[in-house]
Short mmCIF file of C-alpha atoms and ligand atoms in Angstrom, two decimals:
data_model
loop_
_atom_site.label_atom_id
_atom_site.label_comp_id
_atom_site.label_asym_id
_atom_site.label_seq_id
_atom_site.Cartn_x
_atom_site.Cartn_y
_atom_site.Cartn_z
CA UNK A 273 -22.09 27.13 15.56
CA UNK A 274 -21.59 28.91 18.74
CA UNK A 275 -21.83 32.82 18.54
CA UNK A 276 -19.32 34.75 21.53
CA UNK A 277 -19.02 38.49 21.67
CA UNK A 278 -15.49 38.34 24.35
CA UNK A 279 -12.87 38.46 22.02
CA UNK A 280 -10.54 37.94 25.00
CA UNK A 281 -11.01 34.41 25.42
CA UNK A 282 -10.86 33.30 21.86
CA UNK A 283 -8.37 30.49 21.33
CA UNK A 284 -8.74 28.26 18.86
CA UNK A 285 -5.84 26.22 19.04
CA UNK A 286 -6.20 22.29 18.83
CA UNK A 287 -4.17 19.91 21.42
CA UNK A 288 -1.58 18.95 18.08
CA UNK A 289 -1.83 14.95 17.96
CA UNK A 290 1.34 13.75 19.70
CA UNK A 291 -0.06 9.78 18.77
CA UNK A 292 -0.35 7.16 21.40
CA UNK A 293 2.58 5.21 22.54
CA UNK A 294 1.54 1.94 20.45
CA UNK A 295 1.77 4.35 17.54
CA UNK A 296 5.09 5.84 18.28
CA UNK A 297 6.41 2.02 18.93
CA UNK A 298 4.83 1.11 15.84
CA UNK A 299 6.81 4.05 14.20
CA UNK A 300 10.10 3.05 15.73
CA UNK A 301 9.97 -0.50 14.57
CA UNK A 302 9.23 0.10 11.33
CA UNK A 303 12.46 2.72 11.07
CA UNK A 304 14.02 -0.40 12.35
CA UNK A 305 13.17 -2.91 9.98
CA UNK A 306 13.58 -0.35 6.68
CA UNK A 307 17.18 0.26 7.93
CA UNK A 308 17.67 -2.93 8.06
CA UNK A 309 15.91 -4.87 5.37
CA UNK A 310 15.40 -1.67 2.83
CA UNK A 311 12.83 -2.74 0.35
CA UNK A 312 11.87 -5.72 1.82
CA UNK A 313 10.67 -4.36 4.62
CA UNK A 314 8.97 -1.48 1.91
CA UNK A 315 6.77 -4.82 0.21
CA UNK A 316 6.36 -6.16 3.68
CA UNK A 317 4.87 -3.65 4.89
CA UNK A 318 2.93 -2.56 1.76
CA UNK A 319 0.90 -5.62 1.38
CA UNK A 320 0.14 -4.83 5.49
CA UNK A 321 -1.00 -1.92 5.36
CA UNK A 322 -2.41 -1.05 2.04
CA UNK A 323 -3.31 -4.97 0.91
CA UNK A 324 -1.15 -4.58 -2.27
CA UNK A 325 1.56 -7.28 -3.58
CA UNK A 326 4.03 -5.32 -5.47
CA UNK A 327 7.08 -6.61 -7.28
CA UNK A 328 8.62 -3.05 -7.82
CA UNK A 329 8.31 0.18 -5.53
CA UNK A 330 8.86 2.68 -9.16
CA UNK A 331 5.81 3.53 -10.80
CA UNK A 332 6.87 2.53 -14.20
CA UNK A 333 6.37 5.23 -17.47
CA UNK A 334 3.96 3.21 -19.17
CA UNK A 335 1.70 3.60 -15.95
CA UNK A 336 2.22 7.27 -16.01
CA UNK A 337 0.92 7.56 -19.60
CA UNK A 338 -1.72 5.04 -19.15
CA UNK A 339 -2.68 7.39 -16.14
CA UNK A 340 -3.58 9.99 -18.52
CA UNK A 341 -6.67 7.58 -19.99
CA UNK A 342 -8.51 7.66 -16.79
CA UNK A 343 -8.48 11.50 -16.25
CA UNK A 344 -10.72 13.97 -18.35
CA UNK A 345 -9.34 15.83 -21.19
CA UNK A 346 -10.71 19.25 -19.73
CA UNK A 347 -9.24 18.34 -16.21
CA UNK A 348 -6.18 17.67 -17.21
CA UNK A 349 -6.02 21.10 -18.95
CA UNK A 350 -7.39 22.60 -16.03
CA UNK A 351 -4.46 20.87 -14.02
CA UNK A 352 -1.91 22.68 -16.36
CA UNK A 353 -3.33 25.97 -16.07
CA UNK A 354 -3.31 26.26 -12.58
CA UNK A 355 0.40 24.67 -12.71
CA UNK A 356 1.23 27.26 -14.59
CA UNK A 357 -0.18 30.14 -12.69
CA UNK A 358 1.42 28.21 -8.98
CA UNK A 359 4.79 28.42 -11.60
CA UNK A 360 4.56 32.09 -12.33
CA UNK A 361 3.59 32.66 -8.89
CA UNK A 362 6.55 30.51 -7.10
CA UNK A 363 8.93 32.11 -10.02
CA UNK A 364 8.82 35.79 -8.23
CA UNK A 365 9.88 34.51 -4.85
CA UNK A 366 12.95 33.21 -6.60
CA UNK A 367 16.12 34.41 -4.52
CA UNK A 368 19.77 34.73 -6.02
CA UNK A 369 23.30 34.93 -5.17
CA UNK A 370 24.57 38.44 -4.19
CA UNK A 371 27.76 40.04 -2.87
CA UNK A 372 29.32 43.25 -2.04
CA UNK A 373 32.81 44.72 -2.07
CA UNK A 374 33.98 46.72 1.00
CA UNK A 375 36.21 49.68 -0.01
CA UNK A 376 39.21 47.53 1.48
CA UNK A 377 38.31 45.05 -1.52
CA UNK A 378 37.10 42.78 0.61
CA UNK A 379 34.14 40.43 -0.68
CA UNK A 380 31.51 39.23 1.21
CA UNK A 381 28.38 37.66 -0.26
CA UNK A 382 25.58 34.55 -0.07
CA UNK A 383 25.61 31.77 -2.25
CA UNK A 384 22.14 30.51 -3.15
CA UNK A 385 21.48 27.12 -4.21
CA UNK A 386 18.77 24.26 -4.79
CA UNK A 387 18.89 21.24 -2.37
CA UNK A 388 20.16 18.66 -4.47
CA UNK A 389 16.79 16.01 -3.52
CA UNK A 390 13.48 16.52 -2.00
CA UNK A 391 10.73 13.93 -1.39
CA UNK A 392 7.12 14.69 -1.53
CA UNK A 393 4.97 12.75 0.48
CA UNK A 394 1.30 12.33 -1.46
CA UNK A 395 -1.15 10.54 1.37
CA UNK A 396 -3.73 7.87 0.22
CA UNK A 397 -7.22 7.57 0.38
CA UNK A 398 -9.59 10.39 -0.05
CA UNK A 399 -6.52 12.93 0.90
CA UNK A 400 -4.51 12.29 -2.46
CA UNK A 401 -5.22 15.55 -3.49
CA UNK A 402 -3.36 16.23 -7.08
CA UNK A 403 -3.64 20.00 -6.50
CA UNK A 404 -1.36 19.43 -2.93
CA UNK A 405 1.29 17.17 -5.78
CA UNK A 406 1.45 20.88 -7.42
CA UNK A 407 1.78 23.02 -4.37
CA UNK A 408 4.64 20.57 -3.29
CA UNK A 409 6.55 19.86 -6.22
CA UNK A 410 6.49 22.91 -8.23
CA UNK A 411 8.11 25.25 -5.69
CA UNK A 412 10.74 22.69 -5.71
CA UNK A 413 10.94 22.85 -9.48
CA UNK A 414 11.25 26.45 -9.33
CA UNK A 415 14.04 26.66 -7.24
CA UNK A 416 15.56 24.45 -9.27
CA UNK A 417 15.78 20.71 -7.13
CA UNK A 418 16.82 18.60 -9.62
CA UNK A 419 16.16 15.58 -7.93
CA UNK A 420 12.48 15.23 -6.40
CA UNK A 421 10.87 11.63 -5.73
CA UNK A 422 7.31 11.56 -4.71
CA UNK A 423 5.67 8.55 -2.91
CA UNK A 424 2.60 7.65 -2.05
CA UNK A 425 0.97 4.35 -0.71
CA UNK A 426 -0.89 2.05 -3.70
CA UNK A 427 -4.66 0.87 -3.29
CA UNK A 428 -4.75 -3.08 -3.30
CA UNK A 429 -4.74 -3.19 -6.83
CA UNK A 430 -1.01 -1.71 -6.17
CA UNK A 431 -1.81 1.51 -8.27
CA UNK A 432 -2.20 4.77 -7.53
CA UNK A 433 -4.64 7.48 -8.19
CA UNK A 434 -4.43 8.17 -11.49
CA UNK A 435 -5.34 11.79 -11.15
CA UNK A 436 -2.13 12.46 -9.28
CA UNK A 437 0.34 10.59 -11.22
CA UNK A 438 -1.16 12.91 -14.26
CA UNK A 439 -0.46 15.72 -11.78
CA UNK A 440 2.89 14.40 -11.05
CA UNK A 441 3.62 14.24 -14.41
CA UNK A 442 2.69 18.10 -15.36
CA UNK A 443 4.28 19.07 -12.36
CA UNK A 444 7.44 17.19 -13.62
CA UNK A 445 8.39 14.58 -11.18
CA UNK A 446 10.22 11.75 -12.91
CA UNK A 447 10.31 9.52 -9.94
CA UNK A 448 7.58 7.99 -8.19
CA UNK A 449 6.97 4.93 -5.21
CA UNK A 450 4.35 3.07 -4.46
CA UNK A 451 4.89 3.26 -0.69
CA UNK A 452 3.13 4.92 2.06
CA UNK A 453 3.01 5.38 5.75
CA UNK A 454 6.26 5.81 8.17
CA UNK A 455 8.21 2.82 5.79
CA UNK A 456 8.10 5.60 3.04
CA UNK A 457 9.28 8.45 5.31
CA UNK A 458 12.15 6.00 6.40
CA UNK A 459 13.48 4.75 3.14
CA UNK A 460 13.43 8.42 2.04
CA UNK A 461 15.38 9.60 5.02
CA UNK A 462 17.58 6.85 4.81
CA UNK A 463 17.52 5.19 1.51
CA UNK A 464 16.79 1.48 0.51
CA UNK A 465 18.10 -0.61 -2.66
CA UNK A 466 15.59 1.24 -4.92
CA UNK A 467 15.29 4.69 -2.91
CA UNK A 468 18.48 6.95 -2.36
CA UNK A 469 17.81 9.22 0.42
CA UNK A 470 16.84 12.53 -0.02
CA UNK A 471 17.42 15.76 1.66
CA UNK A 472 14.24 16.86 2.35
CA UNK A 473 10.75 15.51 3.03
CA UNK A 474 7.64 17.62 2.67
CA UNK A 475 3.92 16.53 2.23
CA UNK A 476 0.82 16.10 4.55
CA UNK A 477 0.21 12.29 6.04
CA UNK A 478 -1.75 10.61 9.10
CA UNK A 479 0.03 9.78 12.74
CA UNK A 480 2.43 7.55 11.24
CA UNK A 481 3.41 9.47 8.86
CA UNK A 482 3.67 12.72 11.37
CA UNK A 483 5.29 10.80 13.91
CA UNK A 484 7.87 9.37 11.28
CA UNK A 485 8.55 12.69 9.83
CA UNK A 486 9.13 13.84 13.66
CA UNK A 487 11.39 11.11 13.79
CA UNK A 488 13.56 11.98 10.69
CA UNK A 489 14.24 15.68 11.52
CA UNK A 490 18.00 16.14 11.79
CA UNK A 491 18.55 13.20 9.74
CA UNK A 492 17.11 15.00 6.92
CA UNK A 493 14.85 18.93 6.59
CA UNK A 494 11.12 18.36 6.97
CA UNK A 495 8.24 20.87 6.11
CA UNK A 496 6.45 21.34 9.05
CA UNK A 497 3.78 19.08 10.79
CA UNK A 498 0.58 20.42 9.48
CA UNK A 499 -2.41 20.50 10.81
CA UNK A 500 -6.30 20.13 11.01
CA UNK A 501 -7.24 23.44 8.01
CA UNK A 502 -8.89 26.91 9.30
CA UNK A 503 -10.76 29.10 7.47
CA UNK A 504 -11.54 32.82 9.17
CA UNK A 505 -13.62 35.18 7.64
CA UNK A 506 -13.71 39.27 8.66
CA UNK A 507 -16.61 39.70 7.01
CA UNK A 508 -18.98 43.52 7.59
CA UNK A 509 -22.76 43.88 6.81
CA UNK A 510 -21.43 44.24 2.90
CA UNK A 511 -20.75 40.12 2.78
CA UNK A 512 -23.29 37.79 1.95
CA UNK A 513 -24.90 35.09 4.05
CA UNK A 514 -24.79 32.16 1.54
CA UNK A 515 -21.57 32.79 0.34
CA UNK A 516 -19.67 33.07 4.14
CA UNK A 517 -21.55 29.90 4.98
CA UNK A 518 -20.05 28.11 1.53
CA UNK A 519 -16.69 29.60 2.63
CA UNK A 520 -16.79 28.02 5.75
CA UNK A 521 -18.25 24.74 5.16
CA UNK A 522 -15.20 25.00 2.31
CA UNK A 523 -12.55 24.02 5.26
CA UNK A 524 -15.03 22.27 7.33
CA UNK A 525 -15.10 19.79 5.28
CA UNK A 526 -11.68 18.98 5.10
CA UNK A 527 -11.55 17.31 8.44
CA UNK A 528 -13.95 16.75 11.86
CA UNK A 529 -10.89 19.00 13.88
CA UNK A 530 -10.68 21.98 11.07
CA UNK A 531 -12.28 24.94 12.39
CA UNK A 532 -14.39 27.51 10.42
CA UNK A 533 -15.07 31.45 12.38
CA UNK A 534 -16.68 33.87 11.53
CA UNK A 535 -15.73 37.46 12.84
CA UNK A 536 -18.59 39.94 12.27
CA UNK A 537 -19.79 43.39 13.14
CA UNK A 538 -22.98 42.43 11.94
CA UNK A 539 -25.04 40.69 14.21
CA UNK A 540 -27.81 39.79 11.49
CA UNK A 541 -25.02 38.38 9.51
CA UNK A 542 -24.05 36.10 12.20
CA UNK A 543 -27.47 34.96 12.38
CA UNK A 544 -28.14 34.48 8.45
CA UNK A 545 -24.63 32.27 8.55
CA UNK A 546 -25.74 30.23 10.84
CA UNK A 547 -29.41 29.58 8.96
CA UNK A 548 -27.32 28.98 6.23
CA UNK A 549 -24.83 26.45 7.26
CA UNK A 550 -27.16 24.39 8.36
CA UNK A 551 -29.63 24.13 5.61
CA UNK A 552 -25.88 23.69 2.89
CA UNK A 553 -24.63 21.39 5.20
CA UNK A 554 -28.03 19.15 4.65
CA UNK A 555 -26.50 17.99 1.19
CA UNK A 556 -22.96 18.05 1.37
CA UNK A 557 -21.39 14.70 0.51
CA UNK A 558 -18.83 15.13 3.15
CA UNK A 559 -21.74 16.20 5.90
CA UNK A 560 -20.92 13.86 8.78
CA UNK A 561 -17.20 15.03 8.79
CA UNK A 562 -18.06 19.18 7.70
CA UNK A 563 -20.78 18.60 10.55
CA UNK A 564 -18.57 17.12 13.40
CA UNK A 565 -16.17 20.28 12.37
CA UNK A 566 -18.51 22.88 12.56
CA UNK A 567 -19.99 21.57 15.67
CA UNK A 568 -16.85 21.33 17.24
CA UNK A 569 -14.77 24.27 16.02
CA UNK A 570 -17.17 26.46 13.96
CA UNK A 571 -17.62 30.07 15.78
CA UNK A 572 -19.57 33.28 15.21
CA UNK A 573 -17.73 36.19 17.10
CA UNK A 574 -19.69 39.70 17.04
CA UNK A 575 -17.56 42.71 17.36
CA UNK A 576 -18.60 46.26 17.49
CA UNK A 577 -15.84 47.49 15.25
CA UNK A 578 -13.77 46.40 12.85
CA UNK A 579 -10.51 47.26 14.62
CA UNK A 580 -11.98 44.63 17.36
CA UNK A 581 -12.39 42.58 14.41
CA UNK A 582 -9.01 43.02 13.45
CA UNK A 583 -7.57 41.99 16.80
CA UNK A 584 -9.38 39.02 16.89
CA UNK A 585 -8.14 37.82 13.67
CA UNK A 586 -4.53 38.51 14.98
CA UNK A 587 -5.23 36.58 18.31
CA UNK A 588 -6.02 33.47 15.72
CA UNK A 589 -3.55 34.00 13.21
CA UNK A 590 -5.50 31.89 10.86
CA UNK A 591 -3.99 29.48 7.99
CA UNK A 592 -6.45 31.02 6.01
CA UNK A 593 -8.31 34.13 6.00
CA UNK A 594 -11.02 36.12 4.19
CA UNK A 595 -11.55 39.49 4.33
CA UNK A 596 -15.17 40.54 2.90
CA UNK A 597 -15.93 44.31 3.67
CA UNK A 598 -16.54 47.69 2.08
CA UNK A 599 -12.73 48.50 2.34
CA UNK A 600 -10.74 45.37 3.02
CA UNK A 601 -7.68 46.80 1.83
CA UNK A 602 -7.68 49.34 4.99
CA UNK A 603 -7.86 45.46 7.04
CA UNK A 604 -5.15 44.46 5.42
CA UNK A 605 -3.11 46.69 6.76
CA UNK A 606 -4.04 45.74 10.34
CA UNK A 607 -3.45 42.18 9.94
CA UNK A 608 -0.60 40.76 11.58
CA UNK A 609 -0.52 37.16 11.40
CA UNK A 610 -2.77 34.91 8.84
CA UNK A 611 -1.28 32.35 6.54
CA UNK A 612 -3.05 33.18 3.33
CA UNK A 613 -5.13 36.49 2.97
CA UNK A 614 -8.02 36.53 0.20
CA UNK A 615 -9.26 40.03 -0.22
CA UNK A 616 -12.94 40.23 -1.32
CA UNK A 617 -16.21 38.59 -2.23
CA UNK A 618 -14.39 37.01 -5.30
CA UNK A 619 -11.50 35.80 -3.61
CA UNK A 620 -12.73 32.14 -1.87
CA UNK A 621 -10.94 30.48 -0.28
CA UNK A 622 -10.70 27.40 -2.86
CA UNK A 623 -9.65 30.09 -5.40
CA UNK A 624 -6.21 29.39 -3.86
CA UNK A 625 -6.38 25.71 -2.82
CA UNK A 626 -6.52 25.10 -6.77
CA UNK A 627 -6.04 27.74 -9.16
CA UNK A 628 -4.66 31.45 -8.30
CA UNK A 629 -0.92 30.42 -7.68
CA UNK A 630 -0.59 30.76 -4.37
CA UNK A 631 0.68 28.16 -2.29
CA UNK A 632 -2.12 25.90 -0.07
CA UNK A 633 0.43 24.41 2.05
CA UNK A 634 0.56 26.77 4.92
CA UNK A 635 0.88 27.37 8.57
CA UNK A 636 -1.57 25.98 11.12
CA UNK A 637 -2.85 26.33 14.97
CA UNK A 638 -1.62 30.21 15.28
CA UNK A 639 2.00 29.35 13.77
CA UNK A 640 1.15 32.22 11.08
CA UNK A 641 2.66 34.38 13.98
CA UNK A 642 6.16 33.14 12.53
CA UNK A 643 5.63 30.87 9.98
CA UNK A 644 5.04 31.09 6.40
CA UNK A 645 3.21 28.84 3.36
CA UNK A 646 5.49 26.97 1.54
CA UNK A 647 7.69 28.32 -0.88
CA UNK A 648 10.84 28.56 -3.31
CA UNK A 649 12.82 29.64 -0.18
CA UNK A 650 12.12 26.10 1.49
CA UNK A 651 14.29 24.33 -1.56
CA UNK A 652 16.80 26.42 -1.46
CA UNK A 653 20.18 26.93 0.69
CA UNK A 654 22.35 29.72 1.87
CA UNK A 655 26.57 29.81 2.03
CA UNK A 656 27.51 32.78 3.24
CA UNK A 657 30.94 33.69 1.79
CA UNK A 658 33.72 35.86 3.13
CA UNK A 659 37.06 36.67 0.86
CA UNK A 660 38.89 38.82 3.29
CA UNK A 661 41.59 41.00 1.32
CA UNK A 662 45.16 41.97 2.52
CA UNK A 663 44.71 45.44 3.55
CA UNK A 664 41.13 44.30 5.64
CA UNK A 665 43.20 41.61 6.95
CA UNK A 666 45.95 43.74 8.24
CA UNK A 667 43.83 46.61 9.09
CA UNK A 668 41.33 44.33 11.99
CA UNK A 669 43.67 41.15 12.98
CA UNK A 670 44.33 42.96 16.28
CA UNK A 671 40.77 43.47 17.10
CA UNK A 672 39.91 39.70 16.08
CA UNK A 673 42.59 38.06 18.16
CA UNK A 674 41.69 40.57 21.13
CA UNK A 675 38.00 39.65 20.56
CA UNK A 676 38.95 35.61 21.06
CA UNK A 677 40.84 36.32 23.58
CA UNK A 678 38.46 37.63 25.71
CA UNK A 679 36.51 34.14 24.82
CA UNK A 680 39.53 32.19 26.59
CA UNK A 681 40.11 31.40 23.07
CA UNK A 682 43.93 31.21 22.39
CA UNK A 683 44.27 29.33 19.43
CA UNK A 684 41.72 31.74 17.66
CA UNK A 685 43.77 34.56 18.30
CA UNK A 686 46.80 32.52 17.27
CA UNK A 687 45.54 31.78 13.59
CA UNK A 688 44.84 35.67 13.43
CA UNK A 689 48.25 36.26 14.71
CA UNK A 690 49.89 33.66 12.35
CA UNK A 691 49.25 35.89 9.41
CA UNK A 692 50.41 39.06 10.22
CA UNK A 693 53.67 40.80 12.47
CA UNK A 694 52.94 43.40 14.51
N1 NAD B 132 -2.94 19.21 6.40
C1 NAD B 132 -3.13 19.00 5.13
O1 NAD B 132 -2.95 19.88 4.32
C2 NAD B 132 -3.53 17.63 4.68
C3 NAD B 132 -3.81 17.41 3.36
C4 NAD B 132 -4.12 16.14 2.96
C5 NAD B 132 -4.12 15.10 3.88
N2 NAD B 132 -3.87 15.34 5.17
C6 NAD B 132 -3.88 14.25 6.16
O2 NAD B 132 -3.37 13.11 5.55
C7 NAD B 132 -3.92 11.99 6.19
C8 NAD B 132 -4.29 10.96 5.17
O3 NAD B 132 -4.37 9.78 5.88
P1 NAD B 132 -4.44 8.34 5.21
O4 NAD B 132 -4.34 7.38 6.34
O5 NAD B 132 -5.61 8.27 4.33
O6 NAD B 132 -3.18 8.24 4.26
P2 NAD B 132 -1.63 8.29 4.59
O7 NAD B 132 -0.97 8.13 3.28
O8 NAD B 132 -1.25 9.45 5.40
O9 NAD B 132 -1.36 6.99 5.47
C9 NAD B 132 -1.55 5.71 4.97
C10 NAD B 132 -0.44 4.82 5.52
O10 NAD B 132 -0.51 4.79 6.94
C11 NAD B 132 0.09 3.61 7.39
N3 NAD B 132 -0.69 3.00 8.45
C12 NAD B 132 -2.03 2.90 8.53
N4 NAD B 132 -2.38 2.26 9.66
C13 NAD B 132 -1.22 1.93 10.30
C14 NAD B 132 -0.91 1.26 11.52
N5 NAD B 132 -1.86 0.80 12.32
N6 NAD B 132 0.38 1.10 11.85
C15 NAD B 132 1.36 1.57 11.05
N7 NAD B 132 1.13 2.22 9.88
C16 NAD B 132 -0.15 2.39 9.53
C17 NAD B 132 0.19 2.69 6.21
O11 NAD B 132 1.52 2.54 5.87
C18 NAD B 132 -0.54 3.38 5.09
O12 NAD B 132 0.11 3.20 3.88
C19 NAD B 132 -5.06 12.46 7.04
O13 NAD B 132 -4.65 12.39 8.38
C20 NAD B 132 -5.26 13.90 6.60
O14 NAD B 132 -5.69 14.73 7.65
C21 NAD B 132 -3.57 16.58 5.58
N1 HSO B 133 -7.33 23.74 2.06
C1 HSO B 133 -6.30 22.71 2.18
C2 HSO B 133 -5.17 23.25 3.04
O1 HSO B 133 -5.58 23.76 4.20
C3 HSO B 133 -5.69 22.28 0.90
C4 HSO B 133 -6.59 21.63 -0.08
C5 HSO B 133 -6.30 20.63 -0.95
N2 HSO B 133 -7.39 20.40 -1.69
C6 HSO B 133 -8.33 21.24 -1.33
N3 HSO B 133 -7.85 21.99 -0.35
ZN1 ZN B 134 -9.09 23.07 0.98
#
């Protein structure tokens, strides 16, 4: 971990992964062949890619329930509790309907509904997390989606974890796919004999799955392309050593490109980190990857105040951020742009990757400076709606019809002037 004390030069954003142009062919073909062969193409390229022979893409009930054998009795409770608390947390961000009447009796107002589909992609490997299955679905839930489909690719026994189809199935998705990869992104953009297409597709996944979601947008919404996870900390004198370093290893260990900083105005607390990350990083499981990430991306930066502190944080914007000093509410109020904010020594960061409520699912590589974690809002949809009356009608036609005229728009003005005499 490299220590810096210029806070000008900090920039800690990551070339995003554009994938090479085999990858993007290998992308394109296999939007191809799903639009043409649907769920042939789906078993093709299952048995390809993830070495399993499957004679049906829907994970049937009996597999759900069976699920349920293979996951520990206090997990699963733990599972519900912290759907429940994401629920109650997704529930206030809940936005309705509204309109006004002008004093001419004119109405105008915006209609809020659900999207009518979403599908949640749920990547293999050692990245099926159940906890992301909640942070997906349930917002969806909340805002009241009645259609959501979740796929995921099978391991060669054509199954998948069972820990997230018991997540799934707390979180309430009725529909699942054994499919992975940029086939799965395809056949839920564009639908196959078993798939109807959805209207939305949201869910971390690898190149193919980036690229393929890439590929998609217009076609159908996506979520964003996320990337590599951050972790900063604004930590004073007050924070201690062992616990920063666990904080940061937290995210480092996600992925060899996350990257883990520390912003101090303690220099002996920079050093203790540092001492400290090494000897926890000794027995991590994950070591080579949380080592290649700290090495990489981990950084100490010693300020002299914490207003420097606070402008450093804002030059990151951060997916996720700590604050650990004698006052961090008096921070908070200087931070601009982070994606989550945890406020004090009781607040780490896994706190809200699994259990608080908040959403985990946030923005990466400085988009907190205008974009936000996922939430209710993302499943929902706006109408705006406009019920002119008589006397508003009568009272600005003129100034409508002038207004398209000066547009060079004639027939505008004419559908104005169609409704009234002067
Ligand atoms: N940002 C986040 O919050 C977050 C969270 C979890 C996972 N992730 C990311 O998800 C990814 C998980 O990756 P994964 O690969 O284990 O699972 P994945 O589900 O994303 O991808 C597996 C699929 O990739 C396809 N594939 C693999 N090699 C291919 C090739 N050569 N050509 C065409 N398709 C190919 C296959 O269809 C396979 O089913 C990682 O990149 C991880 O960083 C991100
Ligand atoms: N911290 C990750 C998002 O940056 C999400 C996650 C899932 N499981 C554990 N953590
Ligand atoms: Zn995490």
């Amino acid at each position: 971990m490299r220590i810096v004390t210029d806070i000008e030069n900090i920039c800690l954003k990551r070339s995003v992964d554009a994938g090479s142009e085999e990858q993007r062919k290998a992308v394109m073909e296999i939007m191809d062949q799903v639009k043409r062969k649907g769920d042939q193409a789906l078993i093709e390229y299952t048995k390809k890619w993830d070495g399993a022979e499957l004679t049906s893409l829907l994970v049937r009930e009996e597999e759900i329930a069976a699920a349920y054998d293979h996951v520990e009795t206090e997990m699963i409770s733990i599972m519900k509790e912290a759907a429940a608390n994401i629920k109650e947390y997704h529930q206030k961000q809940l936005k309705t309907s509204w309109n006004f009447t002008q004093e001419n009796g004119s109405v105008l107002g915006q209609r809020i509904l659900p999207l009518d589909s979403v599908g949640v992609y749920v990547p293999g490997g050692t990245a099926a997390y159940p906890s992301s299955v909640l942070m997906n679905v349930i917002p969806a839930l909340v805002a009241g989606v009645k259609r959501i489909v979740m796929v995921s690719p099978p391991n060669e026994n054509g199954n998948l974890p069972s820990a997230v189809l018991v997540a799934a199935d707390i979180a309430g998705v009725k529909e699942i796919y054994k499919v992975g990869g940029a086939q799965a992104i395809a056949a839920l953009a564009y639908g196959t004999e078993s798939i109807e297409k959805v209207d939305k597709i949201v869910g971390p996944g690898n190149i193919f799955v980036a690229l393929a979601k890439r590929e998609v947008f217009g076609d159908v919404a996506i979520d964003m392309i996320a990337g590599p996870s951050e972790i900063a900390i604004l930590a004073d004198a007050t924070a201690v050593a062992k616990e920063i370093a666990a904080d940061l290893l937290s995210q480092a260990e996600h992925d060899e490109r996350a990257s883990s900083v520390l912003v101090t105005t303690s220099i002996s607390l920079a050093e203790e980190v540092i001492n400290e990350v090494e000897q926890q990083l000794n027995d991590l499981p994950r070591k080579e990857i949380a080592k290649k990430s700290i090495d990489q991306y981990g950084l100490i930066v010693v300020v002299k105040t914490l207003d420097e502190a606070t402008t450093a944080i804002n030059t990151i914007a951060p997916e996720h951020l700590e604050i650990i000093t004698e006052n961090p509410y008096d921070i908070l109020e200087n931070i601009r742009h982070a994606g989550s904010i945890f406020i004090g020594r009781y607040s780490s960061e896994p706190v809200g990757d699994y259990f608080a409520g908040t959403n985990h699912v946030l923005p990466t590589n400085g988009t907190a400076r205008f974009s936000n974690p996922l939430n209710v809002d993302d499943f929902q949809k706006k109408s705006s709606i406009t019920h002119y009356s008589e006397a508003a009608f009568k009272e600005n036609a003129y100034k409508i019809a002038k207004f398209a005229r000066l547009e060079g728009l004639e027939a505008h003005a004419r559908a104005i002037e169609a409704r009234y005499e002067e």
